[in-house]
Amino acid sequence: MQLHVVARGKIARSPEAELVDRYAKRIAWPLKLTELPETGGKVADPPSPFRTVLLDERGRDLSSEKLAEILGRWRDDGVREARFVLGAADGHSDGERAEADLLLAFGSATWPHLLARAMLLEQLFRATSILAGHPYHRAG
């Protein structure tokens, strides 16, 4: 299953970009990173079946193990792409939220957009490591 991260805005050269790149290189699953302008722009629908995850302050605050469980189930069910979408500064519309398969939050704090992108890549690396039985994640 491909993991596809879609983010509004350019990350450019920054410490956050270095973190994103570091984790992107470590993820063993197929990974695609797409940047869209702050407004407009769209990514084509992926091949079915796919799932859409919106990073959203109203989303579920999942443990790393629970996120891994969801990704593993989607993979095992034949989902071809899990698309993770970081919205613009104003977040996602009610319609986008209603259509999403999962709303995901990183706690109740508000995070800078670029840092949230790096945090997402780390969590995707952690989740895929959990599923592979890799010692990166040490629960407990």
JSON list of N, CA, C and O in Angstrom, two decimals, residues 92-116:
[
{"chain": "A", "resi": 92, "resn": "HIS", "atom": "N", "xyz": [-9.60, 22.15, 7.03]},
{"chain": "A", "resi": 92, "resn": "HIS", "atom": "CA", "xyz": [-10.41, 21.46, 6.03]},
{"chain": "A", "resi": 92, "resn": "HIS", "atom": "C", "xyz": [-11.87, 21.92, 6.14]},
{"chain": "A", "resi": 92, "resn": "HIS", "atom": "O", "xyz": [-12.35, 22.29, 7.20]},
{"chain": "A", "resi": 93, "resn": "SER", "atom": "N", "xyz": [-12.58, 21.82, 5.03]},
{"chain": "A", "resi": 93, "resn": "SER", "atom": "CA", "xyz": [-13.99, 22.18, 5.02]},
{"chain": "A", "resi": 93, "resn": "SER", "atom": "C", "xyz": [-14.81, 21.07, 5.67]},
{"chain": "A", "resi": 93, "resn": "SER", "atom": "O", "xyz": [-14.36, 19.93, 5.82]},
{"chain": "A", "resi": 94, "resn": "ASP", "atom": "N", "xyz": [-16.05, 21.41, 6.03]},
{"chain": "A", "resi": 94, "resn": "ASP", "atom": "CA", "xyz": [-16.94, 20.40, 6.60]},
{"chain": "A", "resi": 94, "resn": "ASP", "atom": "C", "xyz": [-17.18, 19.26, 5.61]},
{"chain": "A", "resi": 94, "resn": "ASP", "atom": "O", "xyz": [-17.25, 18.10, 6.00]},
{"chain": "A", "resi": 95, "resn": "GLY", "atom": "N", "xyz": [-17.27, 19.60, 4.34]},
{"chain": "A", "resi": 95, "resn": "GLY", "atom": "CA", "xyz": [-17.46, 18.57, 3.31]},
{"chain": "A", "resi": 95, "resn": "GLY", "atom": "C", "xyz": [-16.28, 17.63, 3.22]},
{"chain": "A", "resi": 95, "resn": "GLY", "atom": "O", "xyz": [-16.46, 16.41, 3.10]},
{"chain": "A", "resi": 96, "resn": "GLU", "atom": "N", "xyz": [-15.07, 18.17, 3.27]},
{"chain": "A", "resi": 96, "resn": "GLU", "atom": "CA", "xyz": [-13.87, 17.33, 3.24]},
{"chain": "A", "resi": 96, "resn": "GLU", "atom": "C", "xyz": [-13.82, 16.42, 4.47]},
{"chain": "A", "resi": 96, "resn": "GLU", "atom": "O", "xyz": [-13.50, 15.23, 4.36]},
{"chain": "A", "resi": 97, "resn": "ARG", "atom": "N", "xyz": [-14.17, 16.97, 5.62]},
{"chain": "A", "resi": 97, "resn": "ARG", "atom": "CA", "xyz": [-14.19, 16.15, 6.84]},
{"chain": "A", "resi": 97, "resn": "ARG", "atom": "C", "xyz": [-15.20, 15.02, 6.72]},
{"chain": "A", "resi": 97, "resn": "ARG", "atom": "O", "xyz": [-14.93, 13.89, 7.11]},
{"chain": "A", "resi": 98, "resn": "ALA", "atom": "N", "xyz": [-16.37, 15.32, 6.18]},
{"chain": "A", "resi": 98, "resn": "ALA", "atom": "CA", "xyz": [-17.43, 14.31, 6.06]},
{"chain": "A", "resi": 98, "resn": "ALA", "atom": "C", "xyz": [-17.03, 13.18, 5.12]},
{"chain": "A", "resi": 98, "resn": "ALA", "atom": "O", "xyz": [-17.42, 12.03, 5.33]},
{"chain": "A", "resi": 99, "resn": "GLU", "atom": "N", "xyz": [-16.24, 13.49, 4.08]},
{"chain": "A", "resi": 99, "resn": "GLU", "atom": "CA", "xyz": [-15.85, 12.48, 3.10]},
{"chain": "A", "resi": 99, "resn": "GLU", "atom": "C", "xyz": [-14.63, 11.66, 3.53]},
{"chain": "A", "resi": 99, "resn": "GLU", "atom": "O", "xyz": [-14.36, 10.61, 2.95]},
{"chain": "A", "resi": 100, "resn": "ALA", "atom": "N", "xyz": [-13.88, 12.14, 4.52]},
{"chain": "A", "resi": 100, "resn": "ALA", "atom": "CA", "xyz": [-12.64, 11.46, 4.92]},
{"chain": "A", "resi": 100, "resn": "ALA", "atom": "C", "xyz": [-12.94, 10.13, 5.62]},
{"chain": "A", "resi": 100, "resn": "ALA", "atom": "O", "xyz": [-13.98, 9.96, 6.26]},
{"chain": "A", "resi": 101, "resn": "ASP", "atom": "N", "xyz": [-12.02, 9.20, 5.48]},
{"chain": "A", "resi": 101, "resn": "ASP", "atom": "CA", "xyz": [-12.13, 7.91, 6.17]},
{"chain": "A", "resi": 101, "resn": "ASP", "atom": "C", "xyz": [-11.67, 8.02, 7.61]},
{"chain": "A", "resi": 101, "resn": "ASP", "atom": "O", "xyz": [-12.08, 7.23, 8.46]},
{"chain": "A", "resi": 102, "resn": "LEU", "atom": "N", "xyz": [-10.78, 8.98, 7.89]},
{"chain": "A", "resi": 102, "resn": "LEU", "atom": "CA", "xyz": [-10.25, 9.15, 9.23]},
{"chain": "A", "resi": 102, "resn": "LEU", "atom": "C", "xyz": [-9.81, 10.59, 9.41]},
{"chain": "A", "resi": 102, "resn": "LEU", "atom": "O", "xyz": [-9.17, 11.16, 8.53]},
{"chain": "A", "resi": 103, "resn": "LEU", "atom": "N", "xyz": [-10.19, 11.18, 10.55]},
{"chain": "A", "resi": 103, "resn": "LEU", "atom": "CA", "xyz": [-9.66, 12.47, 10.97]},
{"chain": "A", "resi": 103, "resn": "LEU", "atom": "C", "xyz": [-8.64, 12.18, 12.05]},
{"chain": "A", "resi": 103, "resn": "LEU", "atom": "O", "xyz": [-8.95, 11.53, 13.04]},
{"chain": "A", "resi": 104, "resn": "LEU", "atom": "N", "xyz": [-7.42, 12.66, 11.86]},
{"chain": "A", "resi": 104, "resn": "LEU", "atom": "CA", "xyz": [-6.32, 12.37, 12.77]},
{"chain": "A", "resi": 104, "resn": "LEU", "atom": "C", "xyz": [-5.79, 13.67, 13.37]},
{"chain": "A", "resi": 104, "resn": "LEU", "atom": "O", "xyz": [-5.54, 14.64, 12.65]},
{"chain": "A", "resi": 105, "resn": "ALA", "atom": "N", "xyz": [-5.63, 13.68, 14.70]},
{"chain": "A", "resi": 105, "resn": "ALA", "atom": "CA", "xyz": [-5.06, 14.84, 15.39]},
{"chain": "A", "resi": 105, "resn": "ALA", "atom": "C", "xyz": [-3.83, 14.40, 16.15]},
{"chain": "A", "resi": 105, "resn": "ALA", "atom": "O", "xyz": [-3.72, 13.26, 16.59]},
{"chain": "A", "resi": 106, "resn": "PHE", "atom": "N", "xyz": [-2.90, 15.32, 16.32]},
{"chain": "A", "resi": 106, "resn": "PHE", "atom": "CA", "xyz": [-1.72, 15.09, 17.15]},
{"chain": "A", "resi": 106, "resn": "PHE", "atom": "C", "xyz": [-1.92, 15.81, 18.48]},
{"chain": "A", "resi": 106, "resn": "PHE", "atom": "O", "xyz": [-1.23, 16.75, 18.81]},
{"chain": "A", "resi": 107, "resn": "GLY", "atom": "N", "xyz": [-2.94, 15.38, 19.22]},
{"chain": "A", "resi": 107, "resn": "GLY", "atom": "CA", "xyz": [-3.24, 15.99, 20.51]},
{"chain": "A", "resi": 107, "resn": "GLY", "atom": "C", "xyz": [-4.07, 17.25, 20.33]},
{"chain": "A", "resi": 107, "resn": "GLY", "atom": "O", "xyz": [-4.45, 17.62, 19.23]},
{"chain": "A", "resi": 108, "resn": "SER", "atom": "N", "xyz": [-4.33, 17.92, 21.46]},
{"chain": "A", "resi": 108, "resn": "SER", "atom": "CA", "xyz": [-5.19, 19.10, 21.42]},
{"chain": "A", "resi": 108, "resn": "SER", "atom": "C", "xyz": [-4.42, 20.38, 21.14]},
{"chain": "A", "resi": 108, "resn": "SER", "atom": "O", "xyz": [-5.02, 21.43, 20.94]},
{"chain": "A", "resi": 109, "resn": "ALA", "atom": "N", "xyz": [-3.10, 20.33, 21.14]},
{"chain": "A", "resi": 109, "resn": "ALA", "atom": "CA", "xyz": [-2.31, 21.52, 20.86]},
{"chain": "A", "resi": 109, "resn": "ALA", "atom": "C", "xyz": [-2.37, 21.85, 19.37]},
{"chain": "A", "resi": 109, "resn": "ALA", "atom": "O", "xyz": [-2.61, 20.99, 18.53]},
{"chain": "A", "resi": 110, "resn": "THR", "atom": "N", "xyz": [-2.13, 23.10, 19.05]},
{"chain": "A", "resi": 110, "resn": "THR", "atom": "CA", "xyz": [-2.02, 23.53, 17.66]},
{"chain": "A", "resi": 110, "resn": "THR", "atom": "C", "xyz": [-0.54, 23.49, 17.29]},
{"chain": "A", "resi": 110, "resn": "THR", "atom": "O", "xyz": [0.30, 24.03, 18.01]},
{"chain": "A", "resi": 111, "resn": "TRP", "atom": "N", "xyz": [-0.24, 22.83, 16.16]},
{"chain": "A", "resi": 111, "resn": "TRP", "atom": "CA", "xyz": [1.15, 22.67, 15.72]},
{"chain": "A", "resi": 111, "resn": "TRP", "atom": "C", "xyz": [1.40, 23.47, 14.46]},
{"chain": "A", "resi": 111, "resn": "TRP", "atom": "O", "xyz": [0.53, 23.55, 13.59]},
{"chain": "A", "resi": 112, "resn": "PRO", "atom": "N", "xyz": [2.60, 24.03, 14.31]},
{"chain": "A", "resi": 112, "resn": "PRO", "atom": "CA", "xyz": [2.93, 24.70, 13.05]},
{"chain": "A", "resi": 112, "resn": "PRO", "atom": "C", "xyz": [2.84, 23.69, 11.90]},
{"chain": "A", "resi": 112, "resn": "PRO", "atom": "O", "xyz": [3.18, 22.51, 12.06]},
{"chain": "A", "resi": 113, "resn": "HIS", "atom": "N", "xyz": [2.38, 24.16, 10.77]},
{"chain": "A", "resi": 113, "resn": "HIS", "atom": "CA", "xyz": [2.14, 23.29, 9.62]},
{"chain": "A", "resi": 113, "resn": "HIS", "atom": "C", "xyz": [3.36, 22.46, 9.25]},
{"chain": "A", "resi": 113, "resn": "HIS", "atom": "O", "xyz": [3.25, 21.25, 9.03]},
{"chain": "A", "resi": 114, "resn": "LEU", "atom": "N", "xyz": [4.52, 23.09, 9.18]},
{"chain": "A", "resi": 114, "resn": "LEU", "atom": "CA", "xyz": [5.72, 22.35, 8.78]},
{"chain": "A", "resi": 114, "resn": "LEU", "atom": "C", "xyz": [6.12, 21.31, 9.82]},
{"chain": "A", "resi": 114, "resn": "LEU", "atom": "O", "xyz": [6.58, 20.22, 9.48]},
{"chain": "A", "resi": 115, "resn": "LEU", "atom": "N", "xyz": [5.94, 21.63, 11.08]},
{"chain": "A", "resi": 115, "resn": "LEU", "atom": "CA", "xyz": [6.25, 20.67, 12.13]},
{"chain": "A", "resi": 115, "resn": "LEU", "atom": "C", "xyz": [5.26, 19.51, 12.11]},
{"chain": "A", "resi": 115, "resn": "LEU", "atom": "O", "xyz": [5.64, 18.35, 12.28]},
{"chain": "A", "resi": 116, "resn": "ALA", "atom": "N", "xyz": [4.00, 19.80, 11.83]},
{"chain": "A", "resi": 116, "resn": "ALA", "atom": "CA", "xyz": [2.99, 18.73, 11.72]},
{"chain": "A", "resi": 116, "resn": "ALA", "atom": "C", "xyz": [3.35, 17.76, 10.60]},
{"chain": "A", "resi": 116, "resn": "ALA", "atom": "O", "xyz": [3.17, 16.55, 10.72]}
]
